[in-house]
Amino acid sequence: MLTGDIPPNQTIYIKNLNEKVKKEELKRSLYALFSQYGRILDIVALKTPKLRGQAWVVFSEVTAASNAVRQMQNFPFYDKPMRIQYAKGKSDCIAKADGSYVPGDKKKKQEEKAEKRRRGEDGQQTANANGVRADSNGGPTAPTRHGKPSTQEAAAPNNILFLENLPRETTASMLEVLFSQYPGFREVRMVESKPGIAFVEYEDDIQSSVAMQNLQAFKINPQYPMAISFAKK
């Protein structure tokens, strides 16, 4: 097992990631994939030559990190199986919280601080635009993109799911990572002319129902709980 003698902790280390994926898309996809196990405090992914293909995901709880290590080991992420283990060192945000933080490479820390600050500002702007507070994943359900309930009438169960309330930055690859976890997955179809919606197809209605049940209200980012229903045929 990859964890070896490293004691369980709140940070997991992931390697064998696809190096062709852009850093921001990689971090968004990792958040979408791992936030199902618990609240994520930080994701670190750098594109320097020595750190390509690697990332660190920091959870708020050790149990969440342990579940992620166990459940996602060798999961095919952008066509490459992830290799996951507990991180050897304590992450900066955890060390800062318990008072044991010791500054390391100043340039690296400055880059990470700038990235966190930018993410925080982006999240606050999105929250203000939608009139909701940027709660963590698993918090109170926020309204849909336009603050109104879905106008999609209930359709009979079938093998195609209709997704609403997706963030504008959502990509087909991100949705594939989420929905391909469930048996019978076929494809994701984005609607370029209408950001915020997509269709996901399975082999039959039983398999699509399982995916719907497990991912209903899943938050790709904290302000957008995904709304899933059966597509009209």
PDB file of C-alpha atoms in Angstrom, residues 18-162:
ATOM      1  CA  ASN A  18      -1.901  14.050 -16.157  1.00  0.00           C
ATOM      2  CA  GLU A  19       0.696  16.778 -16.705  1.00  0.00           C
ATOM      3  CA  LYS A  20      -1.104  18.190 -19.742  1.00  0.00           C
ATOM      4  CA  VAL A  21      -4.044  19.463 -17.684  1.00  0.00           C
ATOM      5  CA  LYS A  22      -3.849  23.173 -16.851  1.00  0.00           C
ATOM      6  CA  LYS A  23      -3.305  23.982 -13.200  1.00  0.00           C
ATOM      7  CA  GLU A  24      -6.604  25.774 -12.590  1.00  0.00           C
ATOM      8  CA  GLU A  25      -8.659  23.056 -14.278  1.00  0.00           C
ATOM      9  CA  LEU A  26      -6.728  20.412 -12.358  1.00  0.00           C
ATOM     10  CA  LYS A  27      -7.472  22.073  -9.022  1.00  0.00           C
ATOM     11  CA  ARG A  28     -11.155  22.553  -9.840  1.00  0.00           C
ATOM     12  CA  SER A  29     -11.472  18.913 -10.896  1.00  0.00           C
ATOM     13  CA  LEU A  30      -9.685  17.681  -7.774  1.00  0.00           C
ATOM     14  CA  TYR A  31     -12.036  19.763  -5.651  1.00  0.00           C
ATOM     15  CA  ALA A  32     -15.068  18.379  -7.476  1.00  0.00           C
ATOM     16  CA  LEU A  33     -13.828  14.814  -7.041  1.00  0.00           C
ATOM     17  CA  PHE A  34     -12.631  14.870  -3.428  1.00  0.00           C
ATOM     18  CA  SER A  35     -15.140  17.226  -1.776  1.00  0.00           C
ATOM     19  CA  GLN A  36     -17.586  14.297  -1.625  1.00  0.00           C
ATOM     20  CA  TYR A  37     -15.466  12.910   1.243  1.00  0.00           C
ATOM     21  CA  GLY A  38     -15.464  16.022   3.419  1.00  0.00           C
ATOM     22  CA  ARG A  39     -14.668  19.708   3.663  1.00  0.00           C
ATOM     23  CA  ILE A  40     -11.533  20.714   1.771  1.00  0.00           C
ATOM     24  CA  LEU A  41      -9.340  23.423   3.271  1.00  0.00           C
ATOM     25  CA  ASP A  42      -6.828  23.748   0.463  1.00  0.00           C
ATOM     26  CA  ILE A  43      -5.515  22.206  -2.748  1.00  0.00           C
ATOM     27  CA  VAL A  44      -1.907  22.716  -3.795  1.00  0.00           C
ATOM     28  CA  ALA A  45      -0.824  21.939  -7.354  1.00  0.00           C
ATOM     29  CA  LEU A  46       2.260  23.587  -8.832  1.00  0.00           C
ATOM     30  CA  LYS A  47       3.533  23.424 -12.397  1.00  0.00           C
ATOM     31  CA  THR A  48       7.253  23.645 -11.630  1.00  0.00           C
ATOM     32  CA  PRO A  49       9.347  20.917 -13.341  1.00  0.00           C
ATOM     33  CA  LYS A  50       9.896  18.961 -10.109  1.00  0.00           C
ATOM     34  CA  LEU A  51       6.250  19.090  -9.025  1.00  0.00           C
ATOM     35  CA  ARG A  52       4.392  18.383 -12.259  1.00  0.00           C
ATOM     36  CA  GLY A  53       1.893  15.562 -12.029  1.00  0.00           C
ATOM     37  CA  GLN A  54       1.544  15.963  -8.258  1.00  0.00           C
ATOM     38  CA  ALA A  55      -0.945  17.627  -5.896  1.00  0.00           C
ATOM     39  CA  TRP A  56      -1.874  17.882  -2.231  1.00  0.00           C
ATOM     40  CA  VAL A  57      -5.456  17.965  -0.939  1.00  0.00           C
ATOM     41  CA  VAL A  58      -6.003  19.191   2.622  1.00  0.00           C
ATOM     42  CA  PHE A  59      -9.159  18.035   4.423  1.00  0.00           C
ATOM     43  CA  SER A  60     -10.591  19.410   7.649  1.00  0.00           C
ATOM     44  CA  GLU A  61     -10.809  15.901   9.133  1.00  0.00           C
ATOM     45  CA  VAL A  62      -8.453  12.906   9.148  1.00  0.00           C
ATOM     46  CA  THR A  63     -11.386  10.545   8.540  1.00  0.00           C
ATOM     47  CA  ALA A  64     -12.200  12.371   5.290  1.00  0.00           C
ATOM     48  CA  ALA A  65      -8.599  12.026   4.114  1.00  0.00           C
ATOM     49  CA  SER A  66      -8.605   8.319   5.032  1.00  0.00           C
ATOM     50  CA  ASN A  67     -11.795   7.685   3.078  1.00  0.00           C
ATOM     51  CA  ALA A  68     -10.350   9.501   0.065  1.00  0.00           C
ATOM     52  CA  VAL A  69      -7.151   7.434   0.169  1.00  0.00           C
ATOM     53  CA  ARG A  70      -9.116   4.192   0.416  1.00  0.00           C
ATOM     54  CA  GLN A  71     -11.875   4.923  -2.102  1.00  0.00           C
ATOM     55  CA  MET A  72      -9.963   6.811  -4.810  1.00  0.00           C
ATOM     56  CA  GLN A  73      -6.773   4.763  -5.020  1.00  0.00           C
ATOM     57  CA  ASN A  74      -6.043   4.090  -8.723  1.00  0.00           C
ATOM     58  CA  PHE A  75      -9.125   6.026  -9.838  1.00  0.00           C
ATOM     59  CA  PRO A  76      -8.711   6.913 -13.559  1.00  0.00           C
ATOM     60  CA  PHE A  77      -8.353  10.701 -13.485  1.00  0.00           C
ATOM     61  CA  TYR A  78      -7.820  12.289 -16.909  1.00  0.00           C
ATOM     62  CA  ASP A  79      -6.922   8.827 -18.253  1.00  0.00           C
ATOM     63  CA  LYS A  80      -4.240   8.118 -15.631  1.00  0.00           C
ATOM     64  CA  PRO A  81      -4.706   6.102 -12.406  1.00  0.00           C
ATOM     65  CA  MET A  82      -4.094   8.272  -9.355  1.00  0.00           C
ATOM     66  CA  ARG A  83      -1.535   7.110  -6.785  1.00  0.00           C
ATOM     67  CA  ILE A  84      -2.588   8.396  -3.371  1.00  0.00           C
ATOM     68  CA  GLN A  85      -1.005   8.334   0.067  1.00  0.00           C
ATOM     69  CA  TYR A  86      -0.957  10.448   3.217  1.00  0.00           C
ATOM     70  CA  ALA A  87       1.347  13.441   2.948  1.00  0.00           C
ATOM     71  CA  LYS A  88       4.653  13.077   4.805  1.00  0.00           C
ATOM     72  CA  GLY A  89       4.616  16.606   6.195  1.00  0.00           C
ATOM     73  CA  LYS A  90       1.892  18.646   7.830  1.00  0.00           C
ATOM     74  CA  SER A  91       0.289  21.116   5.419  1.00  0.00           C
ATOM     75  CA  ASP A  92       0.825  24.821   5.995  1.00  0.00           C
ATOM     76  CA  CYS A  93      -2.823  25.621   6.751  1.00  0.00           C
ATOM     77  CA  ILE A  94      -3.004  22.837   9.383  1.00  0.00           C
ATOM     78  CA  ALA A  95       0.319  23.906  10.912  1.00  0.00           C
ATOM     79  CA  LYS A  96      -0.889  27.502  11.085  1.00  0.00           C
ATOM     80  CA  ALA A  97      -4.085  26.403  12.794  1.00  0.00           C
ATOM     81  CA  ASP A  98      -2.281  24.468  15.561  1.00  0.00           C
ATOM     82  CA  GLY A  99       0.570  26.987  15.913  1.00  0.00           C
ATOM     83  CA  SER A 100       3.373  24.745  14.609  1.00  0.00           C
ATOM     84  CA  TYR A 101       3.900  26.508  11.280  1.00  0.00           C
ATOM     85  CA  VAL A 102       7.503  27.293  10.310  1.00  0.00           C
ATOM     86  CA  PRO A 103       8.075  29.393   7.146  1.00  0.00           C
ATOM     87  CA  GLY A 104       9.931  27.603   4.368  1.00  0.00           C
ATOM     88  CA  ASP A 105      10.694  28.787   0.859  1.00  0.00           C
ATOM     89  CA  LYS A 106       9.411  32.376   0.861  1.00  0.00           C
ATOM     90  CA  LYS A 107       8.786  32.540  -2.868  1.00  0.00           C
ATOM     91  CA  LYS A 108       6.696  29.373  -2.839  1.00  0.00           C
ATOM     92  CA  LYS A 109       4.691  30.610   0.146  1.00  0.00           C
ATOM     93  CA  GLN A 110       4.066  33.946  -1.532  1.00  0.00           C
ATOM     94  CA  GLU A 111       2.769  32.205  -4.645  1.00  0.00           C
ATOM     95  CA  GLU A 112       0.447  30.035  -2.571  1.00  0.00           C
ATOM     96  CA  LYS A 113      -0.798  33.038  -0.572  1.00  0.00           C
ATOM     97  CA  ALA A 114      -1.527  34.959  -3.761  1.00  0.00           C
ATOM     98  CA  GLU A 115      -3.404  31.976  -5.152  1.00  0.00           C
ATOM     99  CA  LYS A 116      -5.492  31.594  -1.975  1.00  0.00           C
ATOM    100  CA  ARG A 117      -6.245  35.309  -1.910  1.00  0.00           C
ATOM    101  CA  ARG A 118      -7.338  35.253  -5.556  1.00  0.00           C
ATOM    102  CA  ARG A 119      -9.559  32.221  -4.929  1.00  0.00           C
ATOM    103  CA  GLY A 120     -11.089  33.911  -1.907  1.00  0.00           C
ATOM    104  CA  GLU A 121     -11.828  37.085  -3.840  1.00  0.00           C
ATOM    105  CA  ASP A 122     -13.344  35.133  -6.736  1.00  0.00           C
ATOM    106  CA  GLY A 123     -15.533  33.153  -4.340  1.00  0.00           C
ATOM    107  CA  GLN A 124     -16.693  36.295  -2.547  1.00  0.00           C
ATOM    108  CA  GLN A 125     -17.554  38.018  -5.831  1.00  0.00           C
ATOM    109  CA  THR A 126     -19.550  34.984  -6.948  1.00  0.00           C
ATOM    110  CA  ALA A 127     -21.333  34.823  -3.604  1.00  0.00           C
ATOM    111  CA  ASN A 128     -22.211  38.514  -3.723  1.00  0.00           C
ATOM    112  CA  ALA A 129     -23.477  38.214  -7.266  1.00  0.00           C
ATOM    113  CA  ASN A 130     -25.804  35.410  -6.233  1.00  0.00           C
ATOM    114  CA  GLY A 131     -26.846  36.981  -2.938  1.00  0.00           C
ATOM    115  CA  VAL A 132     -25.618  34.082  -0.844  1.00  0.00           C
ATOM    116  CA  ARG A 133     -22.763  33.457   1.546  1.00  0.00           C
ATOM    117  CA  ALA A 134     -19.899  31.244   0.366  1.00  0.00           C
ATOM    118  CA  ASP A 135     -20.600  28.317   2.684  1.00  0.00           C
ATOM    119  CA  SER A 136     -18.397  25.261   2.628  1.00  0.00           C
ATOM    120  CA  ASN A 137     -19.369  22.117   0.779  1.00  0.00           C
ATOM    121  CA  GLY A 138     -22.163  20.370   2.613  1.00  0.00           C
ATOM    122  CA  GLY A 139     -23.584  23.621   4.013  1.00  0.00           C
ATOM    123  CA  PRO A 140     -27.099  25.009   3.456  1.00  0.00           C
ATOM    124  CA  THR A 141     -28.397  24.619  -0.057  1.00  0.00           C
ATOM    125  CA  ALA A 142     -28.084  27.823  -2.068  1.00  0.00           C
ATOM    126  CA  PRO A 143     -30.602  29.015  -4.656  1.00  0.00           C
ATOM    127  CA  THR A 144     -30.135  28.139  -8.316  1.00  0.00           C
ATOM    128  CA  ARG A 145     -28.209  30.403 -10.698  1.00  0.00           C
ATOM    129  CA  HIS A 146     -31.047  32.895 -11.072  1.00  0.00           C
ATOM    130  CA  GLY A 147     -32.425  32.498  -7.554  1.00  0.00           C
ATOM    131  CA  LYS A 148     -35.447  30.602  -8.866  1.00  0.00           C
ATOM    132  CA  PRO A 149     -36.419  26.944  -8.720  1.00  0.00           C
ATOM    133  CA  SER A 150     -35.922  24.858 -11.833  1.00  0.00           C
ATOM    134  CA  THR A 151     -38.537  25.226 -14.517  1.00  0.00           C
ATOM    135  CA  GLN A 152     -37.796  21.702 -15.756  1.00  0.00           C
ATOM    136  CA  GLU A 153     -40.978  19.652 -15.321  1.00  0.00           C
ATOM    137  CA  ALA A 154     -40.549  16.218 -13.816  1.00  0.00           C
ATOM    138  CA  ALA A 155     -39.811  13.680 -16.525  1.00  0.00           C
ATOM    139  CA  ALA A 156     -40.248   9.925 -16.343  1.00  0.00           C
ATOM    140  CA  PRO A 157     -37.112   8.015 -15.243  1.00  0.00           C
ATOM    141  CA  ASN A 158     -34.810   7.339 -18.178  1.00  0.00           C
ATOM    142  CA  ASN A 159     -31.120   6.875 -18.920  1.00  0.00           C
ATOM    143  CA  ILE A 160     -30.307  10.576 -19.473  1.00  0.00           C
ATOM    144  CA  LEU A 161     -29.834  13.077 -16.655  1.00  0.00           C
ATOM    145  CA  PHE A 162     -30.356  16.823 -16.971  1.00  0.00           C
TER     146      PHE A 162
END
